[in-house]
């Protein structure tokens, strides 16, 4: 501490949290020579009203806006924020406050935002999901099993014509949702509107031929005005879903899209590409759990949350806790969980967790065992890599879920279901990486 610093003014371990406070939980690693209190005070100061020196402009009345470190337990720091610090309904401003400058402070070697508790008043200023889990199931008329999705591979490169042909095979094979890859938007070789129109014609045909409802998670990610134009096109073509790469597009863009889907009646599938740049490091960044809570608040209908048996890094506990905070009306941390806080969601609908990345039929029983059935399961390479083609690949996924439903092992079920047998023959039960 030197004469001009006031960071420790932001530490008050006797502070009684008010029910109007927004609360953040961080893991903090001080830089060399600093105590955890000094580091925690810096986090609270820089994320509320302070800076590196005392101020001639500071007034006693402004002390009410100071964030307060009210609990320090090892590396875990809990900070209470007066709600007046935040603009209601503005997710970007919230992130700039509690997940902004703090990551760059020299006095802090590492800081990870693990949890954000939203008080009722703050929650009321957000829409939440337009449809939620029940609403999406109602759209597809699918209950009692996971919703299946397949992203066409190669990720990009097929023409719209070729894409539609593969879409027909996948949807006829039995998958519920066709999904664009996160990097397929409006390239020269596959223009957005041409792809949308061709796939919608395929969906009409497959729905007639199978009597099943199908949907298209079409990737509208682009500049915001253009995204709005594409979203309206999607509604014009009669599709009921869109996909947004929410972290690449940005939170304000997502809020804009959430507003316009209200009247258009479209469900938002949130792809989280870019998240691992700041969610993966356990000591620095933002947890996927927090990204998921922010996404539920703004109002996506589905979001990828990782899958412990897939090709992407996924901490089992964090995936399952994230799944719970997305689907439960009143989330309570598991016993022994020191990072997360109780969260009531009031009238904010639940969000469909999406399990994806490296999945194939052999892994599906484990996915359901771990994550349950109220999930979306995306299988891309695990369908498009099937030796007998995409339709067989989709059928093999469907057969795997039939086996799970009937409580029969895949090996047993494969004896009378050749597409599943061929998938097991090719990939067995491997966990790709
Ligand atoms: C999966 C995927 C998804 C990942 C995203 C891909 O394809 O389309 O983008 O699941 O990761 O491009 O890798 P496969 P996450 O089914 O062929 O693996 O779900 O962890 O956000
Ligand atoms: Mg992808």
GROMACS .gro file of C-alpha atoms and ligand atoms in nm:
model
  455
    1UNK     CA    1   0.000   0.000   0.000
    2UNK     CA    2   0.132   0.345  -0.094
    3UNK     CA    3  -0.021   0.689  -0.012
    4UNK     CA    4  -0.232   0.724  -0.325
    5UNK     CA    5  -0.389   0.377  -0.339
    6UNK     CA    6  -0.737   0.294  -0.210
    7UNK     CA    7  -0.787  -0.061  -0.340
    8UNK     CA    8  -0.837  -0.202   0.009
    9UNK     CA    9  -1.136   0.032   0.049
   10UNK     CA   10  -1.310  -0.215  -0.185
   11UNK     CA   11  -1.256  -0.503   0.057
   12UNK     CA   12  -1.515  -0.534   0.333
   13UNK     CA   13  -1.540  -0.890   0.467
   14UNK     CA   14  -1.812  -0.783   0.708
   15UNK     CA   15  -2.036  -0.657   0.423
   16UNK     CA   16  -2.390  -0.802   0.431
   17UNK     CA   17  -2.495  -0.879   0.070
   18UNK     CA   18  -2.820  -0.711  -0.026
   19UNK     CA   19  -3.082  -0.900  -0.228
   20UNK     CA   20  -3.051  -0.624  -0.494
   21UNK     CA   21  -2.675  -0.692  -0.537
   22UNK     CA   22  -2.536  -0.860  -0.845
   23UNK     CA   23  -2.262  -1.101  -0.730
   24UNK     CA   24  -1.956  -1.226  -0.916
   25UNK     CA   25  -1.731  -1.512  -0.809
   26UNK     CA   26  -1.373  -1.509  -0.931
   27UNK     CA   27  -1.069  -1.727  -0.897
   28UNK     CA   28  -0.783  -1.478  -0.837
   29UNK     CA   29  -0.407  -1.534  -0.856
   30UNK     CA   30  -0.214  -1.227  -0.730
   31UNK     CA   31   0.109  -1.126  -0.902
   32UNK     CA   32   0.436  -1.165  -0.712
   33UNK     CA   33   0.447  -0.958  -0.393
   34UNK     CA   34   0.073  -0.893  -0.363
   35UNK     CA   35  -0.168  -1.042  -0.113
   36UNK     CA   36  -0.498  -1.194  -0.222
   37UNK     CA   37  -0.675  -0.902  -0.049
   38UNK     CA   38  -0.477  -0.647  -0.252
   39UNK     CA   39  -0.548  -0.837  -0.572
   40UNK     CA   40  -0.917  -0.882  -0.483
   41UNK     CA   41  -0.946  -0.509  -0.404
   42UNK     CA   42  -0.809  -0.432  -0.749
   43UNK     CA   43  -1.066  -0.658  -0.915
   44UNK     CA   44  -1.351  -0.492  -0.724
   45UNK     CA   45  -1.216  -0.141  -0.784
   46UNK     CA   46  -1.146  -0.179  -1.157
   47UNK     CA   47  -1.482  -0.349  -1.217
   48UNK     CA   48  -1.682  -0.079  -1.039
   49UNK     CA   49  -1.573   0.286  -0.984
   50UNK     CA   50  -1.203   0.293  -0.889
   51UNK     CA   51  -0.864   0.331  -1.054
   52UNK     CA   52  -0.499   0.322  -0.944
   53UNK     CA   53  -0.506   0.640  -0.738
   54UNK     CA   54  -0.736   0.824  -0.501
   55UNK     CA   55  -0.934   1.097  -0.677
   56UNK     CA   56  -1.007   1.462  -0.608
   57UNK     CA   57  -1.344   1.410  -0.777
   58UNK     CA   58  -1.452   1.130  -0.545
   59UNK     CA   59  -1.754   1.220  -0.327
   60UNK     CA   60  -1.874   1.035  -0.013
   61UNK     CA   61  -2.210   0.978  -0.183
   62UNK     CA   62  -2.039   0.776  -0.458
   63UNK     CA   63  -1.913   0.520  -0.208
   64UNK     CA   64  -2.253   0.353  -0.246
   65UNK     CA   65  -2.144   0.249  -0.598
   66UNK     CA   66  -1.826   0.078  -0.484
   67UNK     CA   67  -1.814  -0.297  -0.539
   68UNK     CA   68  -1.728  -0.487  -0.223
   69UNK     CA   69  -1.516  -0.796  -0.177
   70UNK     CA   70  -1.723  -0.968   0.090
   71UNK     CA   71  -1.567  -1.314   0.093
   72UNK     CA   72  -1.218  -1.449   0.029
   73UNK     CA   73  -1.154  -1.819   0.062
   74UNK     CA   74  -0.820  -1.927  -0.077
   75UNK     CA   75  -0.818  -1.817  -0.442
   76UNK     CA   76  -1.197  -1.773  -0.448
   77UNK     CA   77  -1.311  -1.411  -0.426
   78UNK     CA   78  -1.677  -1.309  -0.404
   79UNK     CA   79  -1.770  -0.951  -0.495
   80UNK     CA   80  -2.105  -0.776  -0.450
   81UNK     CA   81  -2.200  -0.504  -0.701
   82UNK     CA   82  -2.473  -0.244  -0.636
   83UNK     CA   83  -2.729  -0.290  -0.912
   84UNK     CA   84  -2.714   0.082  -0.998
   85UNK     CA   85  -2.372   0.017  -1.155
   86UNK     CA   86  -2.544  -0.161  -1.443
   87UNK     CA   87  -2.767  -0.054  -1.728
   88UNK     CA   88  -3.069  -0.282  -1.735
   89UNK     CA   89  -3.093  -0.498  -2.045
   90UNK     CA   90  -2.739  -0.414  -2.166
   91UNK     CA   91  -2.530  -0.733  -2.164
   92UNK     CA   92  -2.228  -0.566  -2.327
   93UNK     CA   93  -2.207  -0.313  -2.046
   94UNK     CA   94  -2.227  -0.590  -1.787
   95UNK     CA   95  -1.937  -0.772  -1.954
   96UNK     CA   96  -1.729  -0.454  -1.987
   97UNK     CA   97  -1.780  -0.402  -1.613
   98UNK     CA   98  -1.720  -0.738  -1.448
   99UNK     CA   99  -1.524  -0.906  -1.728
  100UNK     CA  100  -1.334  -0.614  -1.874
  101UNK     CA  101  -1.014  -0.441  -1.762
  102UNK     CA  102  -0.958  -0.677  -1.472
  103UNK     CA  103  -0.805  -0.938  -1.706
  104UNK     CA  104  -0.522  -0.706  -1.800
  105UNK     CA  105  -0.409  -0.572  -1.461
  106UNK     CA  106  -0.035  -0.626  -1.394
  107UNK     CA  107  -0.106  -0.676  -1.023
  108UNK     CA  108  -0.313  -0.982  -1.109
  109UNK     CA  109  -0.141  -1.284  -1.261
  110UNK     CA  110  -0.465  -1.465  -1.328
  111UNK     CA  111  -0.837  -1.409  -1.277
  112UNK     CA  112  -1.123  -1.631  -1.395
  113UNK     CA  113  -1.487  -1.523  -1.376
  114UNK     CA  114  -1.659  -1.841  -1.255
  115UNK     CA  115  -2.010  -1.724  -1.166
  116UNK     CA  116  -2.245  -1.426  -1.195
  117UNK     CA  117  -2.557  -1.414  -0.979
  118UNK     CA  118  -2.836  -1.199  -1.126
  119UNK     CA  119  -3.086  -1.039  -0.883
  120UNK     CA  120  -3.454  -1.052  -0.982
  121UNK     CA  121  -3.467  -0.686  -1.087
  122UNK     CA  122  -3.183  -0.739  -1.333
  123UNK     CA  123  -3.332  -1.058  -1.477
  124UNK     CA  124  -3.661  -0.878  -1.541
  125UNK     CA  125  -3.487  -0.655  -1.799
  126UNK     CA  126  -3.409  -0.950  -2.030
  127UNK     CA  127  -3.631  -1.158  -2.261
  128UNK     CA  128  -3.482  -1.503  -2.213
  129UNK     CA  129  -3.547  -1.777  -2.471
  130UNK     CA  130  -3.832  -1.727  -2.719
  131UNK     CA  131  -3.927  -2.097  -2.710
  132UNK     CA  132  -3.714  -2.288  -2.461
  133UNK     CA  133  -3.700  -2.666  -2.442
  134UNK     CA  134  -4.074  -2.738  -2.450
  135UNK     CA  135  -4.131  -2.489  -2.730
  136UNK     CA  136  -3.862  -2.645  -2.949
  137UNK     CA  137  -3.991  -2.996  -2.884
  138UNK     CA  138  -4.338  -2.872  -2.980
  139UNK     CA  139  -4.198  -2.736  -3.310
  140UNK     CA  140  -4.044  -3.075  -3.397
  141UNK     CA  141  -4.310  -3.291  -3.229
  142UNK     CA  142  -4.031  -3.493  -3.062
  143UNK     CA  143  -4.052  -3.590  -2.698
  144UNK     CA  144  -3.886  -3.845  -2.473
  145UNK     CA  145  -3.554  -3.861  -2.657
  146UNK     CA  146  -3.271  -3.618  -2.746
  147UNK     CA  147  -3.326  -3.399  -3.050
  148UNK     CA  148  -3.074  -3.502  -3.318
  149UNK     CA  149  -2.885  -3.266  -3.545
  150UNK     CA  150  -2.623  -3.313  -3.814
  151UNK     CA  151  -2.385  -3.058  -3.955
  152UNK     CA  152  -2.287  -3.125  -4.314
  153UNK     CA  153  -1.916  -3.197  -4.373
  154UNK     CA  154  -1.678  -3.100  -4.531
  155UNK     CA  155  -1.739  -2.792  -4.315
  156UNK     CA  156  -1.754  -2.568  -4.620
  157UNK     CA  157  -1.697  -2.623  -4.993
  158UNK     CA  158  -2.005  -2.799  -5.125
  159UNK     CA  159  -2.221  -2.595  -5.363
  160UNK     CA  160  -2.577  -2.516  -5.254
  161UNK     CA  161  -2.700  -2.783  -5.495
  162UNK     CA  162  -2.465  -3.050  -5.353
  163UNK     CA  163  -2.547  -2.934  -5.001
  164UNK     CA  164  -2.920  -2.980  -5.055
  165UNK     CA  165  -2.868  -3.328  -5.195
  166UNK     CA  166  -2.674  -3.431  -4.883
  167UNK     CA  167  -2.939  -3.262  -4.666
  168UNK     CA  168  -3.205  -3.483  -4.825
  169UNK     CA  169  -3.006  -3.796  -4.737
  170UNK     CA  170  -2.945  -3.689  -4.376
  171UNK     CA  171  -3.304  -3.585  -4.302
  172UNK     CA  172  -3.451  -3.887  -4.478
  173UNK     CA  173  -3.218  -4.103  -4.272
  174UNK     CA  174  -3.391  -3.977  -3.958
  175UNK     CA  175  -3.207  -3.679  -3.812
  176UNK     CA  176  -3.436  -3.401  -3.684
  177UNK     CA  177  -3.228  -3.088  -3.758
  178UNK     CA  178  -2.984  -3.003  -4.033
  179UNK     CA  179  -2.712  -2.764  -3.917
  180UNK     CA  180  -2.476  -2.532  -4.104
  181UNK     CA  181  -2.118  -2.539  -3.983
  182UNK     CA  182  -1.996  -2.238  -3.785
  183UNK     CA  183  -1.788  -2.110  -4.077
  184UNK     CA  184  -2.048  -2.157  -4.351
  185UNK     CA  185  -2.236  -1.833  -4.420
  186UNK     CA  186  -2.251  -1.676  -4.768
  187UNK     CA  187  -1.940  -1.787  -4.957
  188UNK     CA  188  -1.908  -1.767  -5.336
  189UNK     CA  189  -1.949  -2.142  -5.375
  190UNK     CA  190  -2.257  -2.164  -5.151
  191UNK     CA  191  -2.467  -1.848  -5.137
  192UNK     CA  192  -2.688  -1.804  -4.830
  193UNK     CA  193  -3.023  -1.753  -5.001
  194UNK     CA  194  -2.966  -2.022  -5.262
  195UNK     CA  195  -2.875  -2.274  -4.990
  196UNK     CA  196  -3.169  -2.169  -4.773
  197UNK     CA  197  -3.420  -2.201  -5.055
  198UNK     CA  198  -3.289  -2.538  -5.172
  199UNK     CA  199  -3.275  -2.685  -4.819
  200UNK     CA  200  -3.627  -2.561  -4.742
  201UNK     CA  201  -3.755  -2.738  -5.055
  202UNK     CA  202  -3.578  -3.052  -4.930
  203UNK     CA  203  -3.739  -3.015  -4.587
  204UNK     CA  204  -4.085  -2.980  -4.742
  205UNK     CA  205  -4.024  -3.296  -4.941
  206UNK     CA  206  -3.885  -3.499  -4.649
  207UNK     CA  207  -4.168  -3.389  -4.419
  208UNK     CA  208  -4.418  -3.506  -4.681
  209UNK     CA  209  -4.236  -3.836  -4.734
  210UNK     CA  210  -4.167  -3.920  -4.367
  211UNK     CA  211  -4.450  -3.744  -4.185
  212UNK     CA  212  -4.185  -3.610  -3.946
  213UNK     CA  213  -4.107  -3.246  -3.866
  214UNK     CA  214  -3.763  -3.125  -3.970
  215UNK     CA  215  -3.572  -2.799  -3.909
  216UNK     CA  216  -3.270  -2.618  -4.045
  217UNK     CA  217  -3.017  -2.447  -3.818
  218UNK     CA  218  -2.913  -2.202  -4.087
  219UNK     CA  219  -2.610  -1.989  -3.999
  220UNK     CA  220  -2.707  -1.620  -4.026
  221UNK     CA  221  -2.381  -1.492  -3.870
  222UNK     CA  222  -2.266  -1.171  -4.044
  223UNK     CA  223  -2.267  -0.792  -3.998
  224UNK     CA  224  -2.572  -0.700  -3.787
  225UNK     CA  225  -2.785  -0.528  -4.054
  226UNK     CA  226  -2.713  -0.817  -4.292
  227UNK     CA  227  -2.792  -1.065  -4.014
  228UNK     CA  228  -3.131  -0.900  -3.967
  229UNK     CA  229  -3.195  -0.930  -4.342
  230UNK     CA  230  -3.099  -1.300  -4.339
  231UNK     CA  231  -3.317  -1.370  -4.035
  232UNK     CA  232  -3.618  -1.220  -4.211
  233UNK     CA  233  -3.537  -1.430  -4.520
  234UNK     CA  234  -3.532  -1.742  -4.303
  235UNK     CA  235  -3.882  -1.661  -4.177
  236UNK     CA  236  -3.999  -1.583  -4.533
  237UNK     CA  237  -3.886  -1.929  -4.643
  238UNK     CA  238  -4.084  -2.090  -4.362
  239UNK     CA  239  -3.794  -2.218  -4.153
  240UNK     CA  240  -3.836  -2.198  -3.775
  241UNK     CA  241  -3.471  -2.191  -3.665
  242UNK     CA  242  -3.157  -1.984  -3.706
  243UNK     CA  243  -2.800  -2.041  -3.591
  244UNK     CA  244  -2.576  -1.760  -3.464
  245UNK     CA  245  -2.206  -1.783  -3.379
  246UNK     CA  246  -2.284  -1.572  -3.074
  247UNK     CA  247  -1.929  -1.499  -2.957
  248UNK     CA  248  -1.796  -1.416  -3.303
  249UNK     CA  249  -2.103  -1.201  -3.377
  250UNK     CA  250  -2.107  -1.041  -3.034
  251UNK     CA  251  -2.352  -0.992  -2.751
  252UNK     CA  252  -2.513  -0.674  -2.879
  253UNK     CA  253  -2.576  -0.837  -3.216
  254UNK     CA  254  -2.730  -1.133  -3.035
  255UNK     CA  255  -2.960  -0.898  -2.842
  256UNK     CA  256  -3.069  -0.739  -3.170
  257UNK     CA  257  -3.143  -1.078  -3.325
  258UNK     CA  258  -3.327  -1.191  -3.010
  259UNK     CA  259  -3.552  -0.888  -3.046
  260UNK     CA  260  -3.648  -0.960  -3.405
  261UNK     CA  261  -3.711  -1.333  -3.361
  262UNK     CA  262  -3.978  -1.244  -3.107
  263UNK     CA  263  -4.236  -1.170  -3.379
  264UNK     CA  264  -4.082  -1.392  -3.647
  265UNK     CA  265  -4.117  -1.698  -3.421
  266UNK     CA  266  -3.766  -1.835  -3.484
  267UNK     CA  267  -3.564  -2.039  -3.232
  268UNK     CA  268  -3.198  -1.942  -3.188
  269UNK     CA  269  -2.928  -2.211  -3.194
  270UNK     CA  270  -2.617  -2.060  -3.034
  271UNK     CA  271  -2.282  -2.183  -3.160
  272UNK     CA  272  -2.001  -2.091  -2.921
  273UNK     CA  273  -1.701  -2.086  -3.160
  274UNK     CA  274  -1.429  -1.860  -3.007
  275UNK     CA  275  -1.521  -1.954  -2.644
  276UNK     CA  276  -1.215  -2.172  -2.590
  277UNK     CA  277  -0.991  -1.867  -2.635
  278UNK     CA  278  -1.098  -1.765  -2.284
  279UNK     CA  279  -1.289  -2.052  -2.122
  280UNK     CA  280  -1.023  -2.321  -2.136
  281UNK     CA  281  -0.762  -2.177  -1.897
  282UNK     CA  282  -0.875  -2.273  -1.546
  283UNK     CA  283  -0.692  -1.977  -1.392
  284UNK     CA  284  -0.768  -1.695  -1.633
  285UNK     CA  285  -1.069  -1.595  -1.842
  286UNK     CA  286  -1.441  -1.668  -1.817
  287UNK     CA  287  -1.607  -2.005  -1.752
  288UNK     CA  288  -1.842  -2.157  -2.012
  289UNK     CA  289  -2.091  -2.173  -1.724
  290UNK     CA  290  -2.100  -1.790  -1.720
  291UNK     CA  291  -2.129  -1.773  -2.101
  292UNK     CA  292  -2.423  -2.012  -2.075
  293UNK     CA  293  -2.597  -1.802  -1.808
  294UNK     CA  294  -2.554  -1.484  -2.014
  295UNK     CA  295  -2.692  -1.670  -2.318
  296UNK     CA  296  -3.000  -1.786  -2.125
  297UNK     CA  297  -3.058  -1.431  -1.999
  298UNK     CA  298  -3.035  -1.277  -2.349
  299UNK     CA  299  -3.247  -1.562  -2.483
  300UNK     CA  300  -3.097  -1.832  -2.701
  301UNK     CA  301  -3.303  -2.154  -2.734
  302UNK     CA  302  -3.009  -2.395  -2.767
  303UNK     CA  303  -2.637  -2.362  -2.689
  304UNK     CA  304  -2.336  -2.591  -2.727
  305UNK     CA  305  -2.195  -2.665  -2.383
  306UNK     CA  306  -1.936  -2.937  -2.462
  307UNK     CA  307  -1.960  -3.310  -2.416
  308UNK     CA  308  -1.718  -3.501  -2.189
  309UNK     CA  309  -1.669  -3.790  -2.434
  310UNK     CA  310  -1.613  -3.578  -2.748
  311UNK     CA  311  -1.318  -3.435  -2.935
  312UNK     CA  312  -1.319  -3.100  -2.752
  313UNK     CA  313  -1.182  -3.032  -2.406
  314UNK     CA  314  -1.471  -3.062  -2.158
  315UNK     CA  315  -1.458  -3.082  -1.777
  316UNK     CA  316  -1.738  -3.323  -1.676
  317UNK     CA  317  -1.836  -3.131  -1.362
  318UNK     CA  318  -1.846  -2.799  -1.543
  319UNK     CA  319  -2.050  -2.943  -1.833
  320UNK     CA  320  -2.307  -3.098  -1.598
  321UNK     CA  321  -2.329  -2.788  -1.379
  322UNK     CA  322  -2.370  -2.575  -1.691
  323UNK     CA  323  -2.643  -2.808  -1.815
  324UNK     CA  324  -2.827  -2.768  -1.481
  325UNK     CA  325  -2.808  -2.390  -1.476
  326UNK     CA  326  -2.951  -2.385  -1.829
  327UNK     CA  327  -3.247  -2.612  -1.766
  328UNK     CA  328  -3.349  -2.559  -1.402
  329UNK     CA  329  -3.597  -2.293  -1.292
  330UNK     CA  330  -3.421  -2.262  -0.959
  331UNK     CA  331  -3.055  -2.368  -0.975
  332UNK     CA  332  -2.888  -2.481  -0.653
  333UNK     CA  333  -2.516  -2.563  -0.646
  334UNK     CA  334  -2.425  -2.925  -0.574
  335UNK     CA  335  -2.296  -3.002  -0.223
  336UNK     CA  336  -1.933  -2.894  -0.189
  337UNK     CA  337  -1.951  -2.661  -0.490
  338UNK     CA  338  -1.778  -2.342  -0.365
  339UNK     CA  339  -1.784  -2.155  -0.696
  340UNK     CA  340  -2.152  -2.136  -0.790
  341UNK     CA  341  -2.447  -1.961  -0.632
  342UNK     CA  342  -2.818  -2.032  -0.608
  343UNK     CA  343  -2.998  -1.871  -0.906
  344UNK     CA  344  -3.372  -1.832  -0.950
  345UNK     CA  345  -3.465  -1.767  -1.317
  346UNK     CA  346  -3.824  -1.651  -1.256
  347UNK     CA  347  -3.999  -1.649  -1.595
  348UNK     CA  348  -3.685  -1.704  -1.805
  349UNK     CA  349  -3.739  -2.026  -2.001
  350UNK     CA  350  -3.485  -2.314  -1.999
  351UNK     CA  351  -3.230  -2.356  -2.279
  352UNK     CA  352  -3.160  -2.678  -2.471
  353UNK     CA  353  -2.799  -2.787  -2.397
  354UNK     CA  354  -2.631  -2.910  -2.718
  355UNK     CA  355  -2.377  -3.193  -2.702
  356UNK     CA  356  -2.148  -3.198  -3.005
  357UNK     CA  357  -1.794  -3.252  -3.128
  358UNK     CA  358  -1.647  -3.588  -3.222
  359UNK     CA  359  -1.968  -3.784  -3.158
  360UNK     CA  360  -2.069  -4.101  -3.343
  361UNK     CA  361  -2.325  -4.376  -3.268
  362UNK     CA  362  -2.085  -4.572  -3.043
  363UNK     CA  363  -2.065  -4.281  -2.797
  364UNK     CA  364  -2.435  -4.196  -2.775
  365UNK     CA  365  -2.529  -4.422  -2.481
  366UNK     CA  366  -2.254  -4.259  -2.275
  367UNK     CA  367  -2.371  -3.910  -2.376
  368UNK     CA  368  -2.726  -3.988  -2.260
  369UNK     CA  369  -2.601  -4.155  -1.942
  370UNK     CA  370  -2.398  -3.843  -1.858
  371UNK     CA  371  -2.627  -3.565  -1.982
  372UNK     CA  372  -2.974  -3.719  -1.995
  373UNK     CA  373  -3.230  -3.700  -2.278
  374UNK     CA  374  -3.333  -3.333  -2.264
  375UNK     CA  375  -3.046  -3.234  -2.490
  376UNK     CA  376  -2.969  -3.177  -2.855
  377UNK     CA  377  -2.709  -3.421  -2.985
  378UNK     CA  378  -2.517  -3.306  -3.290
  379UNK     CA  379  -2.336  -3.571  -3.495
  380UNK     CA  380  -2.146  -3.441  -3.798
  381UNK     CA  381  -1.847  -3.654  -3.898
  382UNK     CA  382  -2.019  -3.942  -3.720
  383UNK     CA  383  -2.290  -3.931  -3.990
  384UNK     CA  384  -2.104  -3.796  -4.296
  385UNK     CA  385  -1.821  -4.044  -4.238
  386UNK     CA  386  -2.045  -4.352  -4.230
  387UNK     CA  387  -1.913  -4.605  -4.484
  388UNK     CA  388  -2.251  -4.634  -4.655
  389UNK     CA  389  -2.312  -4.261  -4.686
  390UNK     CA  390  -2.505  -3.986  -4.503
  391UNK     CA  391  -2.848  -4.153  -4.509
  392UNK     CA  392  -2.705  -4.468  -4.349
  393UNK     CA  393  -2.512  -4.249  -4.106
  394UNK     CA  394  -2.828  -4.069  -3.998
  395UNK     CA  395  -3.013  -4.399  -3.968
  396UNK     CA  396  -2.735  -4.539  -3.750
  397UNK     CA  397  -2.773  -4.242  -3.512
  398UNK     CA  398  -3.150  -4.296  -3.502
  399UNK     CA  399  -3.100  -4.668  -3.435
  400UNK     CA  400  -2.857  -4.591  -3.151
  401UNK     CA  401  -3.123  -4.379  -2.980
  402UNK     CA  402  -3.384  -4.652  -3.040
  403UNK     CA  403  -3.151  -4.898  -2.866
  404UNK     CA  404  -3.102  -4.656  -2.576
  405UNK     CA  405  -3.480  -4.609  -2.553
  406UNK     CA  406  -3.532  -4.985  -2.539
  407UNK     CA  407  -3.249  -5.037  -2.294
  408UNK     CA  408  -3.071  -5.267  -2.537
  409UNK     CA  409  -2.693  -5.255  -2.587
  410UNK     CA  410  -2.574  -5.115  -2.920
  411UNK     CA  411  -2.395  -5.440  -3.000
  412UNK     CA  412  -2.715  -5.635  -2.944
  413UNK     CA  413  -2.927  -5.387  -3.142
  414UNK     CA  414  -2.673  -5.383  -3.425
  415UNK     CA  415  -2.736  -5.753  -3.485
  416UNK     CA  416  -3.068  -5.656  -3.643
  417UNK     CA  417  -2.982  -5.303  -3.761
  418UNK     CA  418  -2.716  -5.298  -4.031
  419UNK     CA  419  -2.651  -4.923  -4.045
  420UNK     CA  420  -2.567  -4.921  -3.674
  421UNK     CA  421  -2.354  -5.233  -3.719
  422UNK     CA  422  -2.155  -5.065  -3.995
  423UNK     CA  423  -2.097  -4.753  -3.780
  424UNK     CA  424  -1.974  -4.965  -3.488
  425UNK     CA  425  -1.760  -5.160  -3.728
  426UNK     CA  426  -1.594  -4.838  -3.844
  427UNK     CA  427  -1.554  -4.643  -3.520
  428UNK     CA  428  -1.639  -4.883  -3.242
  429UNK     CA  429  -1.651  -4.683  -2.917
  430UNK     CA  430  -1.351  -4.458  -2.976
  431UNK     CA  431  -1.324  -4.109  -2.828
  432UNK     CA  432  -1.182  -3.904  -3.114
  433UNK     CA  433  -0.947  -3.612  -3.047
  434LIG     C1  434  -1.880  -3.071  -3.473
  434LIG     C2  435  -1.865  -2.924  -3.512
  434LIG     C3  436  -1.902  -2.830  -3.400
  434LIG     C4  437  -1.833  -2.857  -3.269
  434LIG     C5  438  -1.823  -2.728  -3.187
  434LIG     C6  439  -1.723  -2.895  -3.558
  434LIG     O1  440  -1.853  -3.149  -3.585
  434LIG     O2  441  -1.947  -2.892  -3.619
  434LIG     O3  442  -1.870  -2.699  -3.448
  434LIG     O4  443  -1.910  -2.949  -3.195
  434LIG     O5  444  -1.766  -2.759  -3.063
  434LIG     O6  445  -1.712  -2.812  -3.648
  434LIG     O7  446  -1.631  -2.950  -3.496
  434LIG     P1  447  -1.835  -3.308  -3.561
  434LIG     P2  448  -1.855  -2.742  -2.930
  434LIG     O8  449  -1.968  -3.362  -3.516
  434LIG     O9  450  -1.794  -3.361  -3.697
  434LIG    O10  451  -1.728  -3.324  -3.460
  434LIG    O11  452  -1.978  -2.824  -2.956
  434LIG    O12  453  -1.764  -2.795  -2.823
  434LIG    O13  454  -1.884  -2.597  -2.917
  435LIG    MG1  455  -1.878  -2.698  -3.653
   0.00000   0.00000   0.00000
